[in-house]
PDB file of C-alpha atoms and ligand atoms in Angstrom:
ATOM      1  CA  MET A 919      68.280  41.740 -16.800  1.00  0.00           C
ATOM      2  CA  GLU A 920      67.941  42.173 -13.215  1.00  0.00           C
ATOM      3  CA  ILE A 921      70.647  41.545 -11.348  1.00  0.00           C
ATOM      4  CA  ILE A 922      69.631  41.106  -7.884  1.00  0.00           C
ATOM      5  CA  ILE A 923      72.421  40.610  -5.554  1.00  0.00           C
ATOM      6  CA  GLN A 924      72.216  40.457  -1.873  1.00  0.00           C
ATOM      7  CA  PRO A 925      74.503  39.607   0.856  1.00  0.00           C
ATOM      8  CA  THR A 926      74.475  36.259   1.615  1.00  0.00           C
ATOM      9  CA  ALA A 927      72.725  33.508  -0.550  1.00  0.00           C
ATOM     10  CA  GLU A 928      69.772  33.199   2.393  1.00  0.00           C
ATOM     11  CA  ALA A 929      69.124  35.937   1.517  1.00  0.00           C
ATOM     12  CA  ALA A 930      69.006  35.452  -1.890  1.00  0.00           C
ATOM     13  CA  THR A 931      66.797  32.943  -2.158  1.00  0.00           C
ATOM     14  CA  ARG A 932      64.087  34.060   0.130  1.00  0.00           C
ATOM     15  CA  ILE A 933      63.171  36.479  -2.909  1.00  0.00           C
ATOM     16  CA  ALA A 934      63.470  33.301  -5.472  1.00  0.00           C
ATOM     17  CA  ALA A 935      60.811  31.889  -3.795  1.00  0.00           C
ATOM     18  CA  ARG A 936      59.012  34.950  -3.184  1.00  0.00           C
ATOM     19  CA  VAL A 937      59.679  35.049  -7.114  1.00  0.00           C
ATOM     20  CA  MET A 938      58.306  31.071  -7.584  1.00  0.00           C
ATOM     21  CA  ALA A 939      55.433  31.064  -4.466  1.00  0.00           C
ATOM     22  CA  ARG A 940      53.547  34.407  -6.570  1.00  0.00           C
ATOM     23  CA  LEU A 941      53.662  33.122  -9.804  1.00  0.00           C
ATOM     24  CA  LEU A 942      52.180  30.053  -8.436  1.00  0.00           C
ATOM     25  CA  ARG A 943      49.282  32.159  -6.202  1.00  0.00           C
ATOM     26  CA  GLU A 944      48.761  33.818  -9.798  1.00  0.00           C
ATOM     27  CA  LYS A 945      49.388  30.563 -11.606  1.00  0.00           C
ATOM     28  CA  PRO A 946      47.822  27.281  -9.720  1.00  0.00           C
ATOM     29  CA  ASN A 947      48.705  25.358 -12.733  1.00  0.00           C
ATOM     30  CA  ALA A 948      52.109  26.623 -13.601  1.00  0.00           C
ATOM     31  CA  VAL A 949      54.325  25.381 -15.459  1.00  0.00           C
ATOM     32  CA  LEU A 950      57.982  25.059 -14.215  1.00  0.00           C
ATOM     33  CA  GLY A 951      60.907  24.267 -15.093  1.00  0.00           C
ATOM     34  CA  LEU A 952      64.072  23.001 -12.027  1.00  0.00           C
ATOM     35  CA  ALA A 953      67.269  22.572 -11.472  1.00  0.00           C
ATOM     36  CA  THR A 954      69.483  20.650  -9.045  1.00  0.00           C
ATOM     37  CA  GLY A 955      72.752  20.717  -7.369  1.00  0.00           C
ATOM     38  CA  SER A 956      73.670  22.708  -4.658  1.00  0.00           C
ATOM     39  CA  THR A 957      72.055  25.760  -5.445  1.00  0.00           C
ATOM     40  CA  PRO A 958      68.372  25.420  -5.376  1.00  0.00           C
ATOM     41  CA  LEU A 959      68.554  23.141  -1.799  1.00  0.00           C
ATOM     42  CA  GLN A 960      67.907  26.086   0.036  1.00  0.00           C
ATOM     43  CA  LEU A 961      65.654  27.518  -2.143  1.00  0.00           C
ATOM     44  CA  TYR A 962      63.368  23.855  -2.205  1.00  0.00           C
ATOM     45  CA  ARG A 963      63.319  24.020   1.183  1.00  0.00           C
ATOM     46  CA  GLU A 964      61.690  27.304   1.645  1.00  0.00           C
ATOM     47  CA  LEU A 965      58.820  26.609  -1.173  1.00  0.00           C
ATOM     48  CA  ALA A 966      58.046  23.568   0.836  1.00  0.00           C
ATOM     49  CA  GLN A 967      58.508  25.052   4.483  1.00  0.00           C
ATOM     50  CA  MET A 968      55.322  27.676   2.064  1.00  0.00           C
ATOM     51  CA  ASN A 969      52.022  26.004   2.158  1.00  0.00           C
ATOM     52  CA  LEU A 970      51.144  26.601  -1.752  1.00  0.00           C
ATOM     53  CA  ASP A 971      49.574  24.358  -3.598  1.00  0.00           C
ATOM     54  CA  TRP A 972      51.379  21.726  -5.920  1.00  0.00           C
ATOM     55  CA  ARG A 973      48.278  20.145  -7.006  1.00  0.00           C
ATOM     56  CA  ARG A 974      48.078  21.615 -10.790  1.00  0.00           C
ATOM     57  CA  VAL A 975      51.749  22.474 -11.375  1.00  0.00           C
ATOM     58  CA  ALA A 976      53.981  20.594 -13.360  1.00  0.00           C
ATOM     59  CA  THR A 977      57.206  20.238 -13.848  1.00  0.00           C
ATOM     60  CA  PHE A 978      59.961  19.629 -16.095  1.00  0.00           C
ATOM     61  CA  ASN A 979      63.676  18.593 -14.719  1.00  0.00           C
ATOM     62  CA  LEU A 980      67.432  20.261 -17.006  1.00  0.00           C
ATOM     63  CA  ASP A 981      69.001  17.062 -17.059  1.00  0.00           C
ATOM     64  CA  GLU A 982      69.298  13.893 -15.232  1.00  0.00           C
ATOM     65  CA  TYR A 983      72.795  11.390 -15.852  1.00  0.00           C
ATOM     66  CA  VAL A 984      72.804   9.200 -18.331  1.00  0.00           C
ATOM     67  CA  GLY A 985      73.129   5.514 -16.850  1.00  0.00           C
ATOM     68  CA  LEU A 986      71.126   6.306 -13.450  1.00  0.00           C
ATOM     69  CA  SER A 987      68.627   4.857 -12.194  1.00  0.00           C
ATOM     70  CA  PRO A 988      65.844   7.210 -10.661  1.00  0.00           C
ATOM     71  CA  GLN A 989      66.702   5.343  -7.992  1.00  0.00           C
ATOM     72  CA  HIS A 990      69.926   5.798  -7.691  1.00  0.00           C
ATOM     73  CA  PRO A 991      70.711   8.100  -4.582  1.00  0.00           C
ATOM     74  CA  GLU A 992      72.423  10.682  -7.303  1.00  0.00           C
ATOM     75  CA  SER A 993      70.258  10.506  -9.993  1.00  0.00           C
ATOM     76  CA  TYR A 994      68.281  13.220 -10.293  1.00  0.00           C
ATOM     77  CA  HIS A 995      65.054  12.027  -9.813  1.00  0.00           C
ATOM     78  CA  ASN A 996      66.556  11.062  -6.313  1.00  0.00           C
ATOM     79  CA  PHE A 997      67.843  14.540  -5.738  1.00  0.00           C
ATOM     80  CA  MET A 998      64.040  15.433  -6.422  1.00  0.00           C
ATOM     81  CA  ARG A 999      62.084  13.070  -4.167  1.00  0.00           C
ATOM     82  CA  GLU A1000      64.270  13.990  -1.224  1.00  0.00           C
ATOM     83  CA  ASN A1001      65.110  17.599  -2.122  1.00  0.00           C
ATOM     84  CA  LEU A1002      61.577  18.865  -2.695  1.00  0.00           C
ATOM     85  CA  PHE A1003      58.913  16.586  -4.169  1.00  0.00           C
ATOM     86  CA  GLN A1004      57.995  14.488  -1.324  1.00  0.00           C
ATOM     87  CA  HIS A1005      56.865  17.840   1.143  1.00  0.00           C
ATOM     88  CA  VAL A1006      54.953  19.032  -1.177  1.00  0.00           C
ATOM     89  CA  ASN A1007      51.077  17.482  -3.021  1.00  0.00           C
ATOM     90  CA  ILE A1008      52.030  17.555  -6.921  1.00  0.00           C
ATOM     91  CA  LEU A1009      50.919  14.568  -8.525  1.00  0.00           C
ATOM     92  CA  GLN A1010      53.543  12.201  -9.612  1.00  0.00           C
ATOM     93  CA  LYS A1011      51.634  12.607 -13.470  1.00  0.00           C
ATOM     94  CA  ASN A1012      52.821  15.538 -13.183  1.00  0.00           C
ATOM     95  CA  VAL A1013      56.205  15.321 -13.072  1.00  0.00           C
ATOM     96  CA  HIS A1014      58.578  14.897 -15.484  1.00  0.00           C
ATOM     97  CA  ILE A1015      62.427  14.009 -15.799  1.00  0.00           C
ATOM     98  CA  PRO A1016      64.893  12.648 -18.408  1.00  0.00           C
ATOM     99  CA  ASP A1017      64.869   8.956 -17.969  1.00  0.00           C
ATOM    100  CA  GLY A1018      68.658   7.720 -17.446  1.00  0.00           C
ATOM    101  CA  MET A1019      68.139   4.984 -18.404  1.00  0.00           C
ATOM    102  CA  ALA A1020      66.517   5.350 -21.224  1.00  0.00           C
ATOM    103  CA  ALA A1021      67.138   2.810 -24.264  1.00  0.00           C
ATOM    104  CA  ASP A1022      66.311   4.481 -26.824  1.00  0.00           C
ATOM    105  CA  ILE A1023      68.147   8.274 -26.610  1.00  0.00           C
ATOM    106  CA  PRO A1024      67.126  10.832 -28.851  1.00  0.00           C
ATOM    107  CA  ALA A1025      63.464   9.323 -28.933  1.00  0.00           C
ATOM    108  CA  LEU A1026      62.635  10.639 -25.192  1.00  0.00           C
ATOM    109  CA  CYS A1027      64.782  13.653 -25.770  1.00  0.00           C
ATOM    110  CA  GLU A1028      61.918  13.862 -29.197  1.00  0.00           C
ATOM    111  CA  ARG A1029      59.723  13.537 -26.205  1.00  0.00           C
ATOM    112  CA  TYR A1030      60.614  15.982 -23.364  1.00  0.00           C
ATOM    113  CA  GLU A1031      60.110  18.761 -26.450  1.00  0.00           C
ATOM    114  CA  LYS A1032      56.978  17.583 -27.266  1.00  0.00           C
ATOM    115  CA  GLU A1033      55.114  17.081 -23.598  1.00  0.00           C
ATOM    116  CA  ILE A1034      56.289  20.415 -22.759  1.00  0.00           C
ATOM    117  CA  ARG A1035      54.929  21.825 -25.541  1.00  0.00           C
ATOM    118  CA  ALA A1036      51.802  19.890 -24.278  1.00  0.00           C
ATOM    119  CA  ALA A1037      51.977  21.036 -20.544  1.00  0.00           C
ATOM    120  CA  GLY A1038      52.111  25.194 -22.370  1.00  0.00           C
ATOM    121  CA  GLY A1039      55.491  25.642 -22.139  1.00  0.00           C
ATOM    122  CA  ILE A1040      57.600  26.664 -19.587  1.00  0.00           C
ATOM    123  CA  ASP A1041      56.777  29.496 -17.630  1.00  0.00           C
ATOM    124  CA  LEU A1042      59.525  30.293 -14.918  1.00  0.00           C
ATOM    125  CA  GLN A1043      62.861  27.755 -15.794  1.00  0.00           C
ATOM    126  CA  LEU A1044      64.558  27.878 -12.609  1.00  0.00           C
ATOM    127  CA  LEU A1045      68.562  28.075 -13.346  1.00  0.00           C
ATOM    128  CA  GLY A1046      72.167  26.932 -11.592  1.00  0.00           C
ATOM    129  CA  ILE A1047      75.338  27.688 -13.929  1.00  0.00           C
ATOM    130  CA  GLY A1048      78.205  26.035 -13.776  1.00  0.00           C
ATOM    131  CA  THR A1049      81.821  27.098 -12.755  1.00  0.00           C
ATOM    132  CA  ASP A1050      82.901  26.972 -16.894  1.00  0.00           C
ATOM    133  CA  GLY A1051      79.142  29.245 -17.483  1.00  0.00           C
ATOM    134  CA  HIS A1052      76.874  26.081 -18.528  1.00  0.00           C
ATOM    135  CA  ILE A1053      72.935  26.161 -17.955  1.00  0.00           C
ATOM    136  CA  GLY A1054      70.909  22.929 -17.409  1.00  0.00           C
ATOM    137  CA  PHE A1055      75.014  21.029 -18.768  1.00  0.00           C
ATOM    138  CA  ASN A1056      74.696  22.996 -22.058  1.00  0.00           C
ATOM    139  CA  GLU A1057      78.597  22.852 -21.604  1.00  0.00           C
ATOM    140  CA  PRO A1058      80.494  25.216 -23.488  1.00  0.00           C
ATOM    141  CA  SER A1059      80.712  25.017 -27.350  1.00  0.00           C
ATOM    142  CA  SER A1060      76.996  23.731 -26.666  1.00  0.00           C
ATOM    143  CA  SER A1061      74.952  25.370 -29.658  1.00  0.00           C
ATOM    144  CA  LEU A1062      72.606  28.432 -28.345  1.00  0.00           C
ATOM    145  CA  ALA A1063      69.440  26.614 -30.639  1.00  0.00           C
ATOM    146  CA  SER A1064      70.123  23.618 -28.333  1.00  0.00           C
ATOM    147  CA  ARG A1065      67.104  21.456 -27.725  1.00  0.00           C
ATOM    148  CA  THR A1066      66.797  18.215 -25.470  1.00  0.00           C
ATOM    149  CA  ARG A1067      70.058  15.542 -26.694  1.00  0.00           C
ATOM    150  CA  ILE A1068      72.918  14.036 -24.281  1.00  0.00           C
ATOM    151  CA  LYS A1069      75.595  15.895 -24.012  1.00  0.00           C
ATOM    152  CA  THR A1070      79.161  15.108 -22.785  1.00  0.00           C
ATOM    153  CA  LEU A1071      80.500  16.807 -19.912  1.00  0.00           C
ATOM    154  CA  THR A1072      83.625  18.853 -19.515  1.00  0.00           C
ATOM    155  CA  PRO A1073      86.084  17.185 -17.229  1.00  0.00           C
ATOM    156  CA  GLN A1074      85.699  20.806 -15.321  1.00  0.00           C
ATOM    157  CA  THR A1075      82.215  19.321 -14.444  1.00  0.00           C
ATOM    158  CA  ARG A1076      82.736  16.133 -13.764  1.00  0.00           C
ATOM    159  CA  ARG A1077      85.488  17.768 -10.777  1.00  0.00           C
ATOM    160  CA  ASP A1078      82.338  19.893 -10.111  1.00  0.00           C
ATOM    161  CA  ASN A1079      80.682  16.992  -9.768  1.00  0.00           C
ATOM    162  CA  ALA A1080      82.699  14.755  -8.575  1.00  0.00           C
ATOM    163  CA  ARG A1081      81.694  14.975  -5.007  1.00  0.00           C
ATOM    164  CA  HIS A1082      78.723  13.489  -4.764  1.00  0.00           C
ATOM    165  CA  PHE A1083      79.869  10.066  -6.418  1.00  0.00           C
ATOM    166  CA  GLY A1084      82.891   8.913  -5.016  1.00  0.00           C
ATOM    167  CA  GLY A1085      85.580  10.591  -6.737  1.00  0.00           C
ATOM    168  CA  GLU A1086      85.911  12.302 -10.389  1.00  0.00           C
ATOM    169  CA  ALA A1087      86.750   8.896 -12.180  1.00  0.00           C
ATOM    170  CA  GLN A1088      83.254   7.367 -10.623  1.00  0.00           C
ATOM    171  CA  ALA A1089      81.290  10.639 -12.203  1.00  0.00           C
ATOM    172  CA  PRO A1090      79.043  10.075 -15.008  1.00  0.00           C
ATOM    173  CA  HIS A1091      80.057  11.694 -18.335  1.00  0.00           C
ATOM    174  CA  HIS A1092      77.139  11.691 -19.637  1.00  0.00           C
ATOM    175  CA  VAL A1093      73.691  13.306 -19.638  1.00  0.00           C
ATOM    176  CA  ILE A1094      70.407  13.846 -21.355  1.00  0.00           C
ATOM    177  CA  THR A1095      69.971  17.943 -20.678  1.00  0.00           C
ATOM    178  CA  MET A1096      67.305  20.277 -22.086  1.00  0.00           C
ATOM    179  CA  GLY A1097      69.123  22.743 -25.471  1.00  0.00           C
ATOM    180  CA  ILE A1098      69.860  26.322 -24.559  1.00  0.00           C
ATOM    181  CA  GLY A1099      66.920  26.505 -27.139  1.00  0.00           C
ATOM    182  CA  THR A1100      64.746  24.563 -25.389  1.00  0.00           C
ATOM    183  CA  ILE A1101      65.292  27.011 -22.255  1.00  0.00           C
ATOM    184  CA  MET A1102      65.241  30.161 -24.304  1.00  0.00           C
ATOM    185  CA  GLU A1103      61.216  29.392 -25.080  1.00  0.00           C
ATOM    186  CA  ALA A1104      60.402  29.550 -20.744  1.00  0.00           C
ATOM    187  CA  ARG A1105      58.760  33.098 -19.937  1.00  0.00           C
ATOM    188  CA  HIS A1106      61.050  33.906 -17.980  1.00  0.00           C
ATOM    189  CA  CYS A1107      63.839  32.560 -16.522  1.00  0.00           C
ATOM    190  CA  LEU A1108      65.710  33.051 -12.683  1.00  0.00           C
ATOM    191  CA  LEU A1109      69.716  32.275 -11.852  1.00  0.00           C
ATOM    192  CA  LEU A1110      70.688  31.620  -9.600  1.00  0.00           C
ATOM    193  CA  ALA A1111      74.000  31.851  -8.171  1.00  0.00           C
ATOM    194  CA  PHE A1112      76.195  31.576  -4.751  1.00  0.00           C
ATOM    195  CA  GLY A1113      80.148  31.944  -4.013  1.00  0.00           C
ATOM    196  CA  GLY A1114      83.048  32.896  -5.053  1.00  0.00           C
ATOM    197  CA  LYS A1115      83.171  30.293  -7.616  1.00  0.00           C
ATOM    198  CA  LYS A1116      80.933  31.820  -9.523  1.00  0.00           C
ATOM    199  CA  ALA A1117      82.224  34.897 -10.120  1.00  0.00           C
ATOM    200  CA  ARG A1118      84.370  34.936 -12.876  1.00  0.00           C
ATOM    201  CA  ALA A1119      81.200  32.140 -14.718  1.00  0.00           C
ATOM    202  CA  VAL A1120      78.092  34.990 -14.132  1.00  0.00           C
ATOM    203  CA  ALA A1121      80.559  37.450 -15.106  1.00  0.00           C
ATOM    204  CA  GLY A1122      81.055  36.424 -18.328  1.00  0.00           C
ATOM    205  CA  ALA A1123      76.639  35.433 -18.320  1.00  0.00           C
ATOM    206  CA  VAL A1124      75.797  39.244 -17.905  1.00  0.00           C
ATOM    207  CA  GLU A1125      78.620  41.784 -19.258  1.00  0.00           C
ATOM    208  CA  GLY A1126      80.192  39.767 -21.901  1.00  0.00           C
ATOM    209  CA  PRO A1127      80.171  39.058 -25.284  1.00  0.00           C
ATOM    210  CA  VAL A1128      76.940  36.415 -25.880  1.00  0.00           C
ATOM    211  CA  THR A1129      78.815  33.509 -26.774  1.00  0.00           C
ATOM    212  CA  ALA A1130      78.673  29.628 -26.702  1.00  0.00           C
ATOM    213  CA  MET A1131      82.414  29.705 -25.012  1.00  0.00           C
ATOM    214  CA  ASN A1132      79.252  31.136 -22.462  1.00  0.00           C
ATOM    215  CA  PRO A1133      75.943  29.153 -23.040  1.00  0.00           C
ATOM    216  CA  ALA A1134      74.496  30.988 -19.533  1.00  0.00           C
ATOM    217  CA  SER A1135      75.207  34.721 -21.484  1.00  0.00           C
ATOM    218  CA  VAL A1136      72.573  33.418 -23.875  1.00  0.00           C
ATOM    219  CA  LEU A1137      70.517  35.077 -21.198  1.00  0.00           C
ATOM    220  CA  GLN A1138      71.365  38.034 -22.309  1.00  0.00           C
ATOM    221  CA  LEU A1139      69.215  37.332 -25.816  1.00  0.00           C
ATOM    222  CA  HIS A1140      66.180  36.550 -22.663  1.00  0.00           C
ATOM    223  CA  PRO A1141      63.511  39.711 -22.509  1.00  0.00           C
ATOM    224  CA  ARG A1142      63.399  38.631 -18.632  1.00  0.00           C
ATOM    225  CA  VAL A1143      65.794  36.905 -16.778  1.00  0.00           C
ATOM    226  CA  THR A1144      66.150  37.283 -13.084  1.00  0.00           C
ATOM    227  CA  LEU A1145      69.818  36.588 -11.646  1.00  0.00           C
ATOM    228  CA  CYS A1146      69.597  36.344  -7.715  1.00  0.00           C
ATOM    229  CA  LEU A1147      72.946  36.952  -6.816  1.00  0.00           C
ATOM    230  CA  ASP A1148      74.721  36.333  -2.939  1.00  0.00           C
ATOM    231  CA  ASN A1149      78.029  39.154  -2.917  1.00  0.00           C
ATOM    232  CA  ALA A1150      80.743  36.314  -3.211  1.00  0.00           C
ATOM    233  CA  ALA A1151      79.190  35.200  -6.645  1.00  0.00           C
ATOM    234  CA  ALA A1152      78.674  38.979  -8.058  1.00  0.00           C
ATOM    235  CA  ALA A1153      82.364  40.173  -7.023  1.00  0.00           C
ATOM    236  CA  ARG A1154      83.339  40.049 -10.294  1.00  0.00           C
ATOM    237  CA  LEU A1155      80.116  42.614 -12.136  1.00  0.00           C
ATOM    238  CA  LYS A1156      82.361  45.836 -12.641  1.00  0.00           C
ATOM    239  CA  MET A1157      78.335  47.304 -13.205  1.00  0.00           C
ATOM    240  CA  LYS A1158      77.334  45.876  -9.892  1.00  0.00           C
ATOM    241  CA  GLN A1159      76.995  49.650  -7.528  1.00  0.00           C
ATOM    242  CA  TYR A1160      74.557  50.531 -10.882  1.00  0.00           C
ATOM    243  CA  TYR A1161      72.842  46.868 -10.264  1.00  0.00           C
ATOM    244  CA  ARG A1162      72.447  47.574  -6.321  1.00  0.00           C
ATOM    245  CA  TRP A1163      71.263  50.813  -6.951  1.00  0.00           C
ATOM    246  CA  VAL A1164      68.143  50.222  -9.454  1.00  0.00           C
ATOM    247  CA  PHE A1165      67.290  46.697  -6.665  1.00  0.00           C
ATOM    248  CA  GLU A1166      67.080  49.483  -4.196  1.00  0.00           C
ATOM    249  CA  ASN A1167      64.898  52.203  -5.385  1.00  0.00           C
ATOM    250  CA  LYS A1168      62.369  50.154  -7.326  1.00  0.00           C
ATOM    251  CA  PRO A1169      58.515  51.503  -7.599  1.00  0.00           C
ATOM    252  CA  GLU A1170      56.886  49.698  -5.242  1.00  0.00           C
ATOM    253  CA  TRP A1171      54.612  48.331  -7.636  1.00  0.00           C
ATOM    254  CA  GLN A1172      57.543  46.266  -8.936  1.00  0.00           C
ATOM    255  CA  LYS A1173      59.360  45.035  -5.534  1.00  0.00           C
ATOM    256  CA  PHE A1174      58.588  41.743  -4.760  1.00  0.00           C
TER     257      PHE A1174
HETATM  258  C1  LIG B2060      71.336  21.162 -12.240  1.00  0.00           C
HETATM  259  C2  LIG B2060      71.596  21.601 -13.790  1.00  0.00           C
HETATM  260  C3  LIG B2060      73.251  22.508 -13.632  1.00  0.00           C
HETATM  261  C4  LIG B2060      73.338  22.895 -12.387  1.00  0.00           C
HETATM  262  C5  LIG B2060      74.956  23.569 -11.933  1.00  0.00           C
HETATM  263  C6  LIG B2060      74.987  24.019 -11.103  1.00  0.00           C
HETATM  264  O1  LIG B2060      70.290  20.471 -13.065  1.00  0.00           O
HETATM  265  O2  LIG B2060      71.548  22.338 -14.812  1.00  0.00           O
HETATM  266  O3  LIG B2060      73.488  22.876 -14.374  1.00  0.00           O
HETATM  267  O4  LIG B2060      73.460  24.614 -12.238  1.00  0.00           O
HETATM  268  O5  LIG B2060      76.048  22.674 -12.756  1.00  0.00           O
HETATM  269  O6  LIG B2060      74.868  23.105 -10.518  1.00  0.00           O
HETATM  270  P1  LIG B2060      75.878  23.796  -8.881  1.00  0.00           P
HETATM  271  O7  LIG B2060      73.802  24.007  -7.964  1.00  0.00           O
HETATM  272  O8  LIG B2060      75.789  21.905  -7.726  1.00  0.00           O
HETATM  273  O9  LIG B2060      77.081  24.374  -7.757  1.00  0.00           O
END
């Protein structure tokens, strides 16, 4: 794992933006796995300002709430439209987000997996992390080999999301999410985490045992993972001085 610790979320985001921009310049038909939530908001703003060509880029979002139509203001369809897609020249036909209103969810999930494979697999998977260690919406106890499927959110995640729905009672219980096995097939995983609320989950993911109780810890088994953290999210990492030294002393050819 490459662990990049920056003083602020803004600085960590700038590095993540450079990683993604480089990929889009080197591979104009890159396949991106995208995340929603508050973590990537600034990243999407930066990417939109970078004058990148998105015409041949394909995207697959990690997840969507079951029961929310693409027009719902809190749907991830709407989130992606408002925060990224309407600001770049991506083609609608290349955008993939699970349909929260699908009548046959297992069939949709199977199709989603096929579409990812048909696109050639995901080059770069952007990830946030839940306060309970979830990636996508793979909550603790998720199978580390899981594929795209329906999941039930934990009370903790519903509390974390309540602010978007005007209270916990209205927060959805069910989501469609790429599985952990699906995420692990991406060629590069780029995980962003900011703020002290994420510190425990980040420490478990990086320095704890690989366990379904902290789904992000499975990334220890992935050959190419980059974490962009601010100081607060990195606060509980035992080896943070070492990670900082590694980043500051990279050989020239490895720099971002
Ligand atoms: C969103 C997703 C989730 C979030 C996580 C953190 O598509 O898959 O794993 O990344 O819940 O959310 P924020 O960024 O709002 O703290």
